[in-house]
CSV table of C-alpha atoms in Angstrom, one decimal:
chain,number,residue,atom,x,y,z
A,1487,UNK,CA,91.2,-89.7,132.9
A,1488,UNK,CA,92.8,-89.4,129.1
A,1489,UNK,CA,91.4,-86.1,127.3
A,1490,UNK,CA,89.7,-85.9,123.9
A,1491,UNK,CA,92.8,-85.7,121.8
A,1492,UNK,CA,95.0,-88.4,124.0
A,1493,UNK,CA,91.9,-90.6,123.5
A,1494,UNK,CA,92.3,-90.4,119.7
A,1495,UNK,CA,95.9,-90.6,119.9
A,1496,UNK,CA,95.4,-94.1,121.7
A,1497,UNK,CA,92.9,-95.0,119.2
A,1498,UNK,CA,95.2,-94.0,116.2
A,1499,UNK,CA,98.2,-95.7,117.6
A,1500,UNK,CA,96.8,-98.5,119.3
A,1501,UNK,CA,93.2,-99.1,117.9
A,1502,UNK,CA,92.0,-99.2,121.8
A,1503,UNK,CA,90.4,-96.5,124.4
A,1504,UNK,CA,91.1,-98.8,127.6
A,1505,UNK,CA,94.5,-99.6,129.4
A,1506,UNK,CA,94.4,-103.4,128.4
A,1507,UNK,CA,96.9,-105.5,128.6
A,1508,UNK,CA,96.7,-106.3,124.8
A,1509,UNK,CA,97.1,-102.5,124.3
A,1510,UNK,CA,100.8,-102.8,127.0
A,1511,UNK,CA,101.3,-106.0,124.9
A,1512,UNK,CA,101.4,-103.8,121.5
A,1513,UNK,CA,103.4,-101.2,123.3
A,1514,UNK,CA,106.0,-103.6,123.9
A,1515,UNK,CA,106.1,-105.4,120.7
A,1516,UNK,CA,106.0,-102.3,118.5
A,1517,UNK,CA,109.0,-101.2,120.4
A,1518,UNK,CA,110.9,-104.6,121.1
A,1519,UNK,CA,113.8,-104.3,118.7
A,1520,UNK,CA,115.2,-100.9,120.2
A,1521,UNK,CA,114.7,-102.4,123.7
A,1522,UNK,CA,117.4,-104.6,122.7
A,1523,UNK,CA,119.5,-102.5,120.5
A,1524,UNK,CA,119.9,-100.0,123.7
A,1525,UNK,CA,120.3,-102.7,126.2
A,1526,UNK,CA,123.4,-104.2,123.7
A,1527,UNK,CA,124.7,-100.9,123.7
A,1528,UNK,CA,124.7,-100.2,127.4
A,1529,UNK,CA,125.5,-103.6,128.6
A,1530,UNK,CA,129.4,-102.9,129.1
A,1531,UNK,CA,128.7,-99.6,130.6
A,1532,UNK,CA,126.4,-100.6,133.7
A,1533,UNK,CA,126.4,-103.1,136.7
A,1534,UNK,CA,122.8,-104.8,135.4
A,1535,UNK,CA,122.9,-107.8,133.7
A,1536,UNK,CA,121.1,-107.4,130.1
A,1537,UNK,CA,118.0,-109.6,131.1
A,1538,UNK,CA,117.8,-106.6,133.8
A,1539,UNK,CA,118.5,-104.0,131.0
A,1540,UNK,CA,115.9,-105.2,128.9
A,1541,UNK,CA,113.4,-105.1,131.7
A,1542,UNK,CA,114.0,-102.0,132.5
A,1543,UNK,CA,113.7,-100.8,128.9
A,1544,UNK,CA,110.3,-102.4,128.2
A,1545,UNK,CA,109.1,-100.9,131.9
A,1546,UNK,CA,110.7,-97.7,129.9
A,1547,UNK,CA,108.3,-97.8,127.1
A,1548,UNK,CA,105.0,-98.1,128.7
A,1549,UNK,CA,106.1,-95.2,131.1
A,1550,UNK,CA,106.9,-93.1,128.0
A,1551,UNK,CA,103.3,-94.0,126.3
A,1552,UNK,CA,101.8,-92.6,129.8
A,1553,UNK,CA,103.9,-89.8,130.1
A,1554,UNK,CA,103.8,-88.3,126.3
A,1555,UNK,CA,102.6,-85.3,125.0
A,1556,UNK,CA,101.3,-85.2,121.4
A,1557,UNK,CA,102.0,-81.8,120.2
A,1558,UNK,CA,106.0,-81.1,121.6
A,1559,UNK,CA,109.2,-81.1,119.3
A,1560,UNK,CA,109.8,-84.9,120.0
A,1561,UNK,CA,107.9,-87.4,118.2
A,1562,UNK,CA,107.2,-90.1,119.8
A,1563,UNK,CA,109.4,-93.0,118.9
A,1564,UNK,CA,112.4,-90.4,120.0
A,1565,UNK,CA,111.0,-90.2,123.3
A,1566,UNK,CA,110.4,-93.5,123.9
A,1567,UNK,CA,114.2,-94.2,122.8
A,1568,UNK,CA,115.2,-91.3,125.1
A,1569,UNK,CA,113.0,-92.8,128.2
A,1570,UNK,CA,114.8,-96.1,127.7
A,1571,UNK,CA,118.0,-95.0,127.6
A,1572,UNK,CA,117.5,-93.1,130.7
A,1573,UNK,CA,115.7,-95.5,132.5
A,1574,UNK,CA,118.3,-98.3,132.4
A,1575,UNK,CA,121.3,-95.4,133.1
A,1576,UNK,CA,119.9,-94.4,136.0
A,1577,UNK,CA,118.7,-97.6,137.4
């Protein structure tokens, strides 16, 4: 269940209250390029091949719009670059 404020958050960043897929589309677009700039960077540094990188990083990004608080120190474009980064590092 998404609370009052989360609810307008979704609505100011996304223009939808539902989980659609257009909504996970947006996510993913919005946030395509750095998918790709951190999945160049890490390429030499892990076993995945970058098709697996850049999976990993889009996966990454809708985690990161589920898991977000509005109100911390981060914004949210930082933590969704943060949650990449660690998601194809670990993985």
């Amino acid at each position: 269940m998404v609370c009052p404020s989360e609810n307008a958050f979704i609505i100011e960043h996304l223009g939808c209250t539902d989980k659609c897929i257009d909504c996970e589309e947006k996510q993913v677009k919005q946030y395509e390029n750095l998918v790709y700039k951190i999945a160049h960077s890490l390429k030499n540094t892990t076993n995945l091949p970058f098709d697996d990188l850049v999976q990993e990083g889009f996966i990454a990004v809708l985690e990161a719009h589920d898991t977000y608080k509005e109100g911390t120190s981060q914004s949210l474009f930082q933590y969704i670059g943060w949650m990449i980064r660690y998601r194809m590092q670990v993985v």
